[in-house]
mmCIF file of C-alpha atoms in Angstrom:
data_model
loop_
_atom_site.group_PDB
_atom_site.id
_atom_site.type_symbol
_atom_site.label_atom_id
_atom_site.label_comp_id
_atom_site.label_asym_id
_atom_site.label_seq_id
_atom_site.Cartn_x
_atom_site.Cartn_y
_atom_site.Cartn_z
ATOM 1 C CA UNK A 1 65.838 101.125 -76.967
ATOM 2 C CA UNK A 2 68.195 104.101 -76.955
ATOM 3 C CA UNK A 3 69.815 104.667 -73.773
ATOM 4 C CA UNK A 4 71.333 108.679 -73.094
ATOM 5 C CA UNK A 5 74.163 108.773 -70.824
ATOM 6 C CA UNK A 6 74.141 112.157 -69.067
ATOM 7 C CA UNK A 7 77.166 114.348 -69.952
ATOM 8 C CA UNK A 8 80.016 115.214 -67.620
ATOM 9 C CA UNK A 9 81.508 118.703 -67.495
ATOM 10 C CA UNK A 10 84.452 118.846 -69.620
ATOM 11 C CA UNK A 11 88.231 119.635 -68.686
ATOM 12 C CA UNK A 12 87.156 123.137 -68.264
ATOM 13 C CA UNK A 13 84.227 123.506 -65.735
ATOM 14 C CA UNK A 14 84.182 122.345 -61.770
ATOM 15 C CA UNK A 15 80.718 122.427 -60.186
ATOM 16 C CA UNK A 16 81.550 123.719 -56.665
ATOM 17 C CA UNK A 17 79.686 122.725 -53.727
ATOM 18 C CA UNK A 18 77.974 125.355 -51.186
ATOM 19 C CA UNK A 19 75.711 124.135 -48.040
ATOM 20 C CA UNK A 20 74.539 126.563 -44.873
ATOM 21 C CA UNK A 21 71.657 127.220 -43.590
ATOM 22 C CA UNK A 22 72.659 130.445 -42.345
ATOM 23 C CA UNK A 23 72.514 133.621 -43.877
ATOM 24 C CA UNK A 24 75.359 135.312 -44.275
ATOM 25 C CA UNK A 25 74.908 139.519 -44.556
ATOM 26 C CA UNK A 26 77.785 142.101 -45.583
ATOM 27 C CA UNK A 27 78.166 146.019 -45.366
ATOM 28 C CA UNK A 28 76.193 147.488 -48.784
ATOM 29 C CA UNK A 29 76.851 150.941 -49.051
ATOM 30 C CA UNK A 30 75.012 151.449 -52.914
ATOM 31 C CA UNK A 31 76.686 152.688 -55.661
ATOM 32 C CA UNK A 32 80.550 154.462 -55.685
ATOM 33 C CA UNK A 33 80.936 157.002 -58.278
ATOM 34 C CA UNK A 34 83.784 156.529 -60.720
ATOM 35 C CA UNK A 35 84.696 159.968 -61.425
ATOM 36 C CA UNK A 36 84.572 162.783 -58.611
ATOM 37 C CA UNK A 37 82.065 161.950 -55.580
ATOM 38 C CA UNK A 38 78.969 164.135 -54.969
ATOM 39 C CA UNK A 39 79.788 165.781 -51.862
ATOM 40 C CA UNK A 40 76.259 164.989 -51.018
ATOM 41 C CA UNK A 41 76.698 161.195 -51.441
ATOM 42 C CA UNK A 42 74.491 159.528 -48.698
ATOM 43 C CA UNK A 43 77.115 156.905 -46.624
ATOM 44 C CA UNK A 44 74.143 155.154 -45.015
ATOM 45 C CA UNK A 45 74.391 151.307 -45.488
ATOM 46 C CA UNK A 46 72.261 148.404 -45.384
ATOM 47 C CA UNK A 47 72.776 144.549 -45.393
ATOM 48 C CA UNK A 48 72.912 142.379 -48.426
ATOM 49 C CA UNK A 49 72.640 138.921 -48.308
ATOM 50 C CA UNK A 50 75.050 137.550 -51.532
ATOM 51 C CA UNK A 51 73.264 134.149 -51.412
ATOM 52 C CA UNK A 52 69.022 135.979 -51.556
ATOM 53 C CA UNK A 53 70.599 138.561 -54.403
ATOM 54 C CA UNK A 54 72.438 135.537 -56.725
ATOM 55 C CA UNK A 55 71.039 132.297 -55.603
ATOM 56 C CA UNK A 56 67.680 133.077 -54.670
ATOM 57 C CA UNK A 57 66.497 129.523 -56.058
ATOM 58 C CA UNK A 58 68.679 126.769 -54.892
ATOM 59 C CA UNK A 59 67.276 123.689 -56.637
ATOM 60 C CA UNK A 60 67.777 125.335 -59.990
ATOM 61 C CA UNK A 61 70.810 126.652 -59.184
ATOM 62 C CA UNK A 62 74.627 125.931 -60.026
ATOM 63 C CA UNK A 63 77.444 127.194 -58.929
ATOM 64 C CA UNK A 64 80.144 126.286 -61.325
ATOM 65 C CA UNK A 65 83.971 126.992 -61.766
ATOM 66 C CA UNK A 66 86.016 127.875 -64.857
ATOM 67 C CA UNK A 67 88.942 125.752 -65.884
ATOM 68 C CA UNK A 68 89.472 126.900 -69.076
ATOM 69 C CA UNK A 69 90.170 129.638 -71.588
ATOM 70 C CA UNK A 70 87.831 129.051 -74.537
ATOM 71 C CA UNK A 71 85.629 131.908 -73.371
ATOM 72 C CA UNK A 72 88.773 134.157 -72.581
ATOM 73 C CA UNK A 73 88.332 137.355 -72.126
ATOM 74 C CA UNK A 74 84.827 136.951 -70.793
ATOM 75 C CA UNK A 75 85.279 134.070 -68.245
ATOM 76 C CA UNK A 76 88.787 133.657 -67.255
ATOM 77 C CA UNK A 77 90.107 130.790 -65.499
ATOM 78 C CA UNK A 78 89.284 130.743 -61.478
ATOM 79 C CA UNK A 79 86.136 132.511 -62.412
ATOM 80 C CA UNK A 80 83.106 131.599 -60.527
ATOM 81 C CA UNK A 81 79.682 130.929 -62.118
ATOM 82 C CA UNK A 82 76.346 131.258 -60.849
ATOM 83 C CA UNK A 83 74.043 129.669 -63.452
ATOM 84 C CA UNK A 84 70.506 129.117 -63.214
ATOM 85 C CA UNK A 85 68.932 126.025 -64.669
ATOM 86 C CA UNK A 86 65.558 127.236 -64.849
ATOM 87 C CA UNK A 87 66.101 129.799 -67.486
ATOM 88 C CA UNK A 88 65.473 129.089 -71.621
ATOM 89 C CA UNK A 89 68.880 129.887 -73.493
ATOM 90 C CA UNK A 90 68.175 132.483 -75.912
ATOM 91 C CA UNK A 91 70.397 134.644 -78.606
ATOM 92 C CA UNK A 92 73.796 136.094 -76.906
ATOM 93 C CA UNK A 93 73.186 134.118 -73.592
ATOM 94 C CA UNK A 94 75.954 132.063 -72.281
ATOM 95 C CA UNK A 95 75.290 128.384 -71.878
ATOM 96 C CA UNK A 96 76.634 125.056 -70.153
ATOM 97 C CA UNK A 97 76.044 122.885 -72.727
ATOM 98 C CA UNK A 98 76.173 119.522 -74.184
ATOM 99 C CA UNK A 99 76.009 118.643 -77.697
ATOM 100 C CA UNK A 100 75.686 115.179 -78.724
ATOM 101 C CA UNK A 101 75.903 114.002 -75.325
ATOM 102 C CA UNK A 102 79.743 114.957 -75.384
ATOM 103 C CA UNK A 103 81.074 116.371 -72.185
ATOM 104 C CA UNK A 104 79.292 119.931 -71.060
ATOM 105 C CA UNK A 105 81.551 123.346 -71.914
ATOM 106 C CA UNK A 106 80.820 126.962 -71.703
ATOM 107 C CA UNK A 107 79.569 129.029 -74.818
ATOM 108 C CA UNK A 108 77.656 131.819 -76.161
ATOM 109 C CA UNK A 109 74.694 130.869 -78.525
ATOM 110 C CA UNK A 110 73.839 132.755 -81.539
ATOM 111 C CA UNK A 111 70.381 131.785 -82.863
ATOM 112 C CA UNK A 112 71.375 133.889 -85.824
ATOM 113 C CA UNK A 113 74.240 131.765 -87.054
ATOM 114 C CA UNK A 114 72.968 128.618 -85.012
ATOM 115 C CA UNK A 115 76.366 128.432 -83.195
ATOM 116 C CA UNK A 116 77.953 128.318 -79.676
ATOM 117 C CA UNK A 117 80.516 130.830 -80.183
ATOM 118 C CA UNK A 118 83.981 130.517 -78.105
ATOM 119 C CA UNK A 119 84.996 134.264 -77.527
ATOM 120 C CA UNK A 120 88.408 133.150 -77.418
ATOM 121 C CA UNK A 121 89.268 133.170 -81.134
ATOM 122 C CA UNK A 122 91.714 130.099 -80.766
ATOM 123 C CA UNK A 123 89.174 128.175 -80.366
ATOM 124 C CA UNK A 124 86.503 126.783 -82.638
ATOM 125 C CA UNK A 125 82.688 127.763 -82.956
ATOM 126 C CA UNK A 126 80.467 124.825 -82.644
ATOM 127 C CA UNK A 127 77.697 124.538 -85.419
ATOM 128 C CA UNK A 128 74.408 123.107 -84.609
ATOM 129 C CA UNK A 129 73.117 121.273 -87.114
ATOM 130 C CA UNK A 130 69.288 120.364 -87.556
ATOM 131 C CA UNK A 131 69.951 116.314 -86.238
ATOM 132 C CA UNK A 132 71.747 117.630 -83.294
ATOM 133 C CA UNK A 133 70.729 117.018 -79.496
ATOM 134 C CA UNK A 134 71.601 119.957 -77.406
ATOM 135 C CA UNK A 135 71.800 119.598 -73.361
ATOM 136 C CA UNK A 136 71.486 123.110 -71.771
ATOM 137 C CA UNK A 137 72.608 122.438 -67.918
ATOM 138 C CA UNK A 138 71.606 126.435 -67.479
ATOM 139 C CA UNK A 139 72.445 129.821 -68.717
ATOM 140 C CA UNK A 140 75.053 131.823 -66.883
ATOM 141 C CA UNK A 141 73.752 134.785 -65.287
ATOM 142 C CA UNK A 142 76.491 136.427 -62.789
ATOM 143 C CA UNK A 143 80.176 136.581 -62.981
ATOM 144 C CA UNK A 144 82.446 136.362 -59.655
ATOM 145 C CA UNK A 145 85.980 137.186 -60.174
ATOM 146 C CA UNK A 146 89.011 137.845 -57.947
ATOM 147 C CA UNK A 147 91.160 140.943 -58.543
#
């Protein structure tokens, strides 16, 4: 019998924890121009809801923390992730991943080189091999980062 210990996040992730049952809506006002403003721009708002546009699945959701600087300049450190669990990794996506069972980290997969790819040239690529198990916790899909 083979017995597979699920992976912990490594030294450079923090799954954050997040529970309300309320609603909370902000001002949206659309889009802001980044040149000169139309001086017919429309200033009527709406409400957004953060949690129905980014987490509009909670049981296959994650919200997790970076800790890091593999993937630097693309996730810096105090970045927040929302990754969703119930989508396939595919080519270019970034991943939470575990290889081997060894402790989950953050990387881009290339199916054309069959690598998770650190952005952060310091560090090394990780090369997936045909006998290799791969873990995919979910694939990253929205960035939140304070200025």
């Amino acid at each position: 019998m083979k017995i597979i210990k699920i992976p912990k996040l490594g030294n450079e992730l923090e799954i954050l924890q997040y529970e309300s049952n309320e609603k909370i809506y902000a001002n949206y006002f659309g889009g802001v121009q980044a040149g000169f403003p139309s001086p017919a721009e429309d200033f009527s708002h709406k409400k957004l809801s953060l949690d129905e546009k980014y987490i509009s699945n909670p049981n296959n959701t994650f919200i997790i923390k970076v800790r890091g600087n593999s993937m630097h300049p693309t996730l810096q450190i105090g970045d927040i992730l929302i990754v969703k669990s119930d989508l396939d990794l595919k080519d270019n996506n970034i991943g939470i991943v575990s290889i081997n069972n060894n402790d989950y980290t953050v990387k881009r997969y290339s199916k054309r080189k069959n690598t998770f790819v650190a952005d952060n040239k310091e560090y090394p690529n990780i090369e997936v091999l045909e006998e290799d198990t791969i873990l995919c916790l979910g694939v990253v899909k929205h960035i939140i980062r304070d200025l």
